[in-house]
XYZ file of C-alpha atoms in Angstrom:
308
model
C 40.237 -22.589 30.157
C 43.796 -23.219 29.052
C 45.828 -20.081 28.534
C 46.881 -19.410 24.950
C 50.486 -18.758 23.874
C 52.087 -20.924 26.592
C 51.968 -24.104 24.498
C 51.998 -24.168 20.707
C 50.877 -27.669 19.821
C 49.549 -27.961 16.286
C 46.577 -29.827 17.769
C 45.013 -26.668 19.201
C 47.133 -23.494 18.954
C 45.773 -20.743 16.694
C 48.117 -19.174 14.085
C 48.200 -15.795 15.854
C 49.692 -17.353 18.996
C 53.014 -17.994 17.237
C 53.907 -14.299 17.269
C 52.198 -13.509 20.583
C 53.928 -13.452 23.948
C 53.660 -12.489 27.622
C 51.504 -9.414 27.004
C 48.760 -11.468 25.340
C 49.120 -14.157 28.003
C 48.519 -11.593 30.737
C 45.626 -9.999 28.855
C 43.762 -13.289 28.634
C 44.536 -14.201 32.253
C 43.183 -10.852 33.445
C 40.079 -11.255 31.284
C 39.413 -14.700 32.765
C 39.840 -13.264 36.254
C 37.530 -10.334 35.544
C 34.837 -12.372 33.780
C 34.404 -15.094 36.394
C 36.101 -18.086 34.759
C 36.775 -20.817 37.324
C 40.421 -21.488 36.436
C 43.176 -20.791 33.960
C 45.562 -23.608 33.117
C 49.028 -24.312 31.729
C 50.590 -27.405 30.136
C 53.945 -29.061 30.835
C 56.778 -30.439 28.749
C 60.465 -29.949 29.520
C 61.809 -30.800 26.062
C 60.253 -32.097 22.846
C 62.173 -34.520 20.601
C 62.670 -33.689 16.937
C 60.409 -36.554 15.835
C 57.421 -34.906 17.575
C 58.272 -31.245 17.033
C 56.086 -30.781 13.955
C 52.961 -31.891 15.844
C 53.742 -30.719 19.375
C 55.886 -27.664 18.711
C 58.777 -26.804 20.993
C 57.202 -23.833 22.809
C 56.011 -25.030 26.210
C 56.263 -22.373 28.911
C 57.245 -23.750 32.300
C 53.973 -24.177 34.225
C 55.303 -23.084 37.618
C 56.874 -19.885 36.288
C 53.792 -19.154 34.166
C 51.287 -19.683 36.971
C 53.371 -17.539 39.324
C 53.526 -14.831 36.651
C 49.771 -14.692 36.072
C 49.121 -14.986 39.814
C 50.644 -11.528 40.160
C 48.137 -9.935 37.757
C 44.978 -11.798 38.870
C 42.997 -11.905 42.100
C 40.361 -14.656 42.169
C 40.732 -17.140 39.307
C 42.162 -20.553 40.239
C 45.540 -21.585 38.810
C 45.719 -25.128 37.403
C 48.553 -27.198 35.977
C 46.854 -29.236 33.251
C 48.861 -31.277 33.581
C 52.247 -31.336 35.268
C 54.267 -34.399 34.230
C 54.955 -35.026 37.879
C 57.023 -38.219 37.498
C 59.802 -36.179 35.859
C 60.609 -34.440 39.153
C 61.189 -35.404 42.759
C 57.959 -34.801 44.711
C 59.749 -32.565 47.232
C 60.810 -30.285 44.382
C 57.291 -30.269 42.942
C 55.784 -29.615 46.376
C 58.165 -26.717 47.005
C 57.379 -25.119 43.630
C 53.615 -25.433 43.752
C 53.295 -24.612 47.460
C 55.099 -21.375 46.623
C 52.615 -20.675 43.803
C 49.751 -21.318 46.226
C 51.295 -18.971 48.781
C 52.005 -16.236 46.222
C 48.480 -16.459 44.820
C 46.682 -16.450 48.152
C 45.587 -20.098 47.980
C 44.458 -20.425 44.364
C 46.461 -23.463 43.228
C 44.965 -26.664 41.822
C 47.720 -29.177 41.092
C 46.898 -31.285 38.055
C 49.244 -34.190 37.344
C 49.607 -36.777 34.596
C 51.885 -39.586 33.469
C 53.384 -38.040 30.334
C 53.961 -39.751 27.008
C 57.292 -38.574 25.555
C 59.893 -41.301 26.015
C 62.919 -39.160 25.106
C 61.951 -36.559 27.703
C 62.046 -39.158 30.471
C 65.307 -40.641 29.222
C 67.015 -37.237 29.106
C 66.026 -36.576 32.716
C 67.042 -40.028 33.933
C 63.541 -41.330 34.707
C 62.450 -44.819 33.680
C 59.752 -44.261 31.061
C 58.416 -47.811 31.372
C 57.766 -47.349 35.098
C 56.313 -43.851 34.869
C 52.878 -45.050 36.031
C 54.275 -46.648 39.177
C 56.409 -43.585 39.818
C 53.462 -41.251 39.356
C 51.278 -43.284 41.728
C 53.877 -42.887 44.445
C 54.507 -39.261 43.492
C 50.839 -38.416 44.034
C 50.941 -40.043 47.479
C 54.155 -38.208 48.325
C 52.719 -34.892 47.116
C 49.600 -35.241 49.258
C 51.902 -35.703 52.258
C 54.312 -32.920 51.318
C 51.527 -30.403 50.586
C 49.566 -31.290 53.718
C 49.434 -29.423 57.019
C 52.745 -30.700 58.433
C 55.819 -28.466 58.184
C 57.960 -31.613 58.506
C 56.096 -34.113 56.319
C 57.007 -37.788 56.262
C 56.760 -40.305 53.452
C 58.233 -43.744 52.821
C 57.828 -45.479 49.494
C 59.722 -47.553 46.941
C 61.025 -44.577 44.968
C 60.928 -41.668 47.440
C 61.539 -41.251 51.152
C 61.700 -38.150 53.291
C 61.365 -37.288 56.971
C 62.668 -34.620 59.313
C 62.882 -32.028 56.539
C 61.065 -28.729 56.958
C 59.206 -27.632 53.840
C 58.042 -24.028 53.779
C 56.354 -21.802 52.780
C 53.316 -23.924 53.425
C 50.310 -23.721 51.089
C 47.538 -21.344 52.074
C 44.843 -23.953 51.435
C 44.000 -26.233 54.367
C 44.476 -29.136 54.605
C 46.212 -28.799 51.201
C 45.605 -27.733 47.605
C 43.532 -30.249 45.615
C 45.351 -32.725 43.375
C 43.535 -33.581 40.143
C 44.747 -36.476 37.993
C 44.631 -36.371 34.205
C 44.426 -39.181 31.678
C 41.919 -41.677 30.333
C 43.760 -44.986 30.471
C 42.547 -47.596 32.997
C 45.597 -46.822 35.155
C 44.916 -43.078 35.042
C 41.265 -43.524 36.002
C 42.248 -45.735 38.935
C 44.922 -43.247 39.982
C 42.421 -40.406 39.949
C 39.715 -42.340 41.784
C 41.924 -43.856 44.473
C 44.541 -41.141 44.977
C 43.206 -37.875 43.598
C 40.706 -35.185 44.480
C 39.472 -34.957 40.904
C 39.830 -36.184 37.346
C 40.805 -34.208 34.261
C 39.779 -35.539 30.901
C 42.495 -35.291 28.276
C 39.982 -34.700 25.514
C 37.600 -37.643 25.618
C 34.740 -37.186 23.128
C 31.253 -36.881 24.562
C 30.238 -40.427 23.789
C 33.002 -41.829 25.997
C 32.432 -39.634 29.038
C 29.497 -41.499 30.637
C 31.566 -44.689 30.772
C 34.542 -42.787 32.218
C 32.377 -41.198 34.919
C 30.751 -44.526 35.793
C 34.167 -46.194 36.084
C 35.475 -43.430 38.347
C 32.482 -43.781 40.634
C 32.833 -47.563 40.742
C 36.539 -47.355 41.582
C 35.955 -44.788 44.310
C 33.225 -46.896 45.861
C 35.446 -49.990 45.814
C 38.264 -48.023 47.470
C 35.953 -46.556 50.107
C 36.695 -43.023 48.936
C 34.170 -40.391 49.973
C 34.048 -36.626 49.976
C 34.329 -34.063 47.176
C 35.662 -35.279 43.832
C 35.740 -32.976 40.801
C 35.160 -34.436 37.328
C 36.244 -32.271 34.426
C 35.819 -32.441 30.659
C 37.160 -30.488 27.695
C 34.450 -29.250 25.349
C 34.557 -29.007 21.592
C 36.120 -25.763 20.281
C 33.517 -23.016 20.738
C 32.454 -19.865 18.970
C 29.695 -17.638 20.325
C 27.796 -16.513 17.233
C 28.463 -17.480 13.630
C 32.083 -17.280 12.435
C 31.269 -18.016 8.769
C 32.160 -15.512 6.115
C 30.596 -15.804 2.671
C 29.248 -19.192 3.665
C 32.639 -20.579 4.718
C 34.261 -20.876 8.112
C 37.407 -18.742 8.521
C 38.951 -21.430 10.729
C 40.956 -24.420 9.552
C 39.688 -27.845 10.572
C 36.190 -28.686 11.699
C 34.253 -29.580 14.783
C 33.521 -26.036 15.988
C 30.448 -25.764 18.205
C 29.016 -22.398 17.166
C 25.702 -20.660 17.691
C 23.718 -18.338 19.876
C 23.713 -18.410 23.685
C 20.656 -20.662 24.086
C 21.937 -23.093 21.459
C 25.394 -23.364 23.021
C 24.062 -23.618 26.559
C 21.660 -26.400 25.628
C 24.520 -28.373 24.088
C 26.919 -27.785 26.971
C 24.359 -28.707 29.633
C 24.647 -32.261 28.322
C 28.007 -32.480 30.102
C 26.324 -31.905 33.447
C 23.835 -34.672 32.674
C 26.802 -37.023 32.163
C 28.071 -36.312 35.694
C 30.673 -33.691 34.767
C 31.273 -30.969 37.371
C 33.282 -28.480 35.336
C 34.017 -27.905 31.669
C 37.163 -26.506 30.123
C 36.430 -24.347 27.088
C 38.575 -23.283 24.138
C 37.407 -20.559 21.778
C 38.296 -20.391 18.106
C 39.680 -16.955 17.312
C 41.913 -15.016 14.933
C 43.646 -12.826 17.490
C 43.746 -11.917 21.141
C 41.058 -9.257 20.760
C 38.631 -11.761 19.262
C 39.519 -14.264 21.992
C 38.749 -11.762 24.751
C 35.548 -10.834 22.919
C 34.536 -14.488 22.832
C 35.286 -14.827 26.530
C 33.131 -11.774 27.256
C 30.275 -13.112 25.125
C 30.452 -16.522 26.770
C 30.615 -15.127 30.308
C 27.805 -12.670 29.690
C 25.320 -14.704 27.684
C 26.151 -18.436 27.788
C 27.559 -19.183 31.256
C 24.484 -17.826 33.111
C 22.375 -20.416 31.267
C 24.503 -23.452 32.046
C 23.159 -24.261 35.499
C 19.583 -23.239 34.771
């Protein structure tokens, strides 16, 4: 699941998150760790232009600092950037930051990367927005070299070159932490299939996922890629039980998948039938206590039914 509080986009943040802070962030991270969630994730934007602020908000915690922070209060849960806008930064800088997170967490990093979509952000940082796909392709290749087993990694590309430079601390994971690629455009799917260790949906509805999975498999077969490849999807907003009060939902908007454990599990098992390996869940809630309660209910009564 994505951590709350660390990004306040109007697309998904709950009203209570606006006044919450690090204490609530840590509480949810510790609950995820205790309850057996596979990973906790953070988003990435450096700066949001005024034209997008109403929809996106301007609160976006830095993913490296946030993952390092929650690494210190958790023990087993994986730490995912979903996703780092990797083309905004030199791959050596990104490798240094995330290798350090992996080292500090005892080998729990999963590096998720994506192309980004905010033109002004790229312009402010001196990166060509129109070429961000090309830059990201090469960045992923450079990151796989820089995060690999060599203390003195080498890479030569059109945008980045490095050799003879020691990069330590090295990641704990061998041969390196996995790199998952986010995005649903044709270029993103190809990038994930050919260069990545997994694919992260950016919110594709259920009806589109079978085609996405089939395309990923086709592209990997064409490229001769074998070995483990994780396919992830984001579920509809969830609520374990019935959130209605007096016949009306207390939540704004629609599309909440609510019900008892068997009902939810039956619906969510459809993702596995589509070829999805892991699902990212988001619970509707009116405060951190209700969120943790939902996590406990899901872990105790729904999750055990998912693989049955």
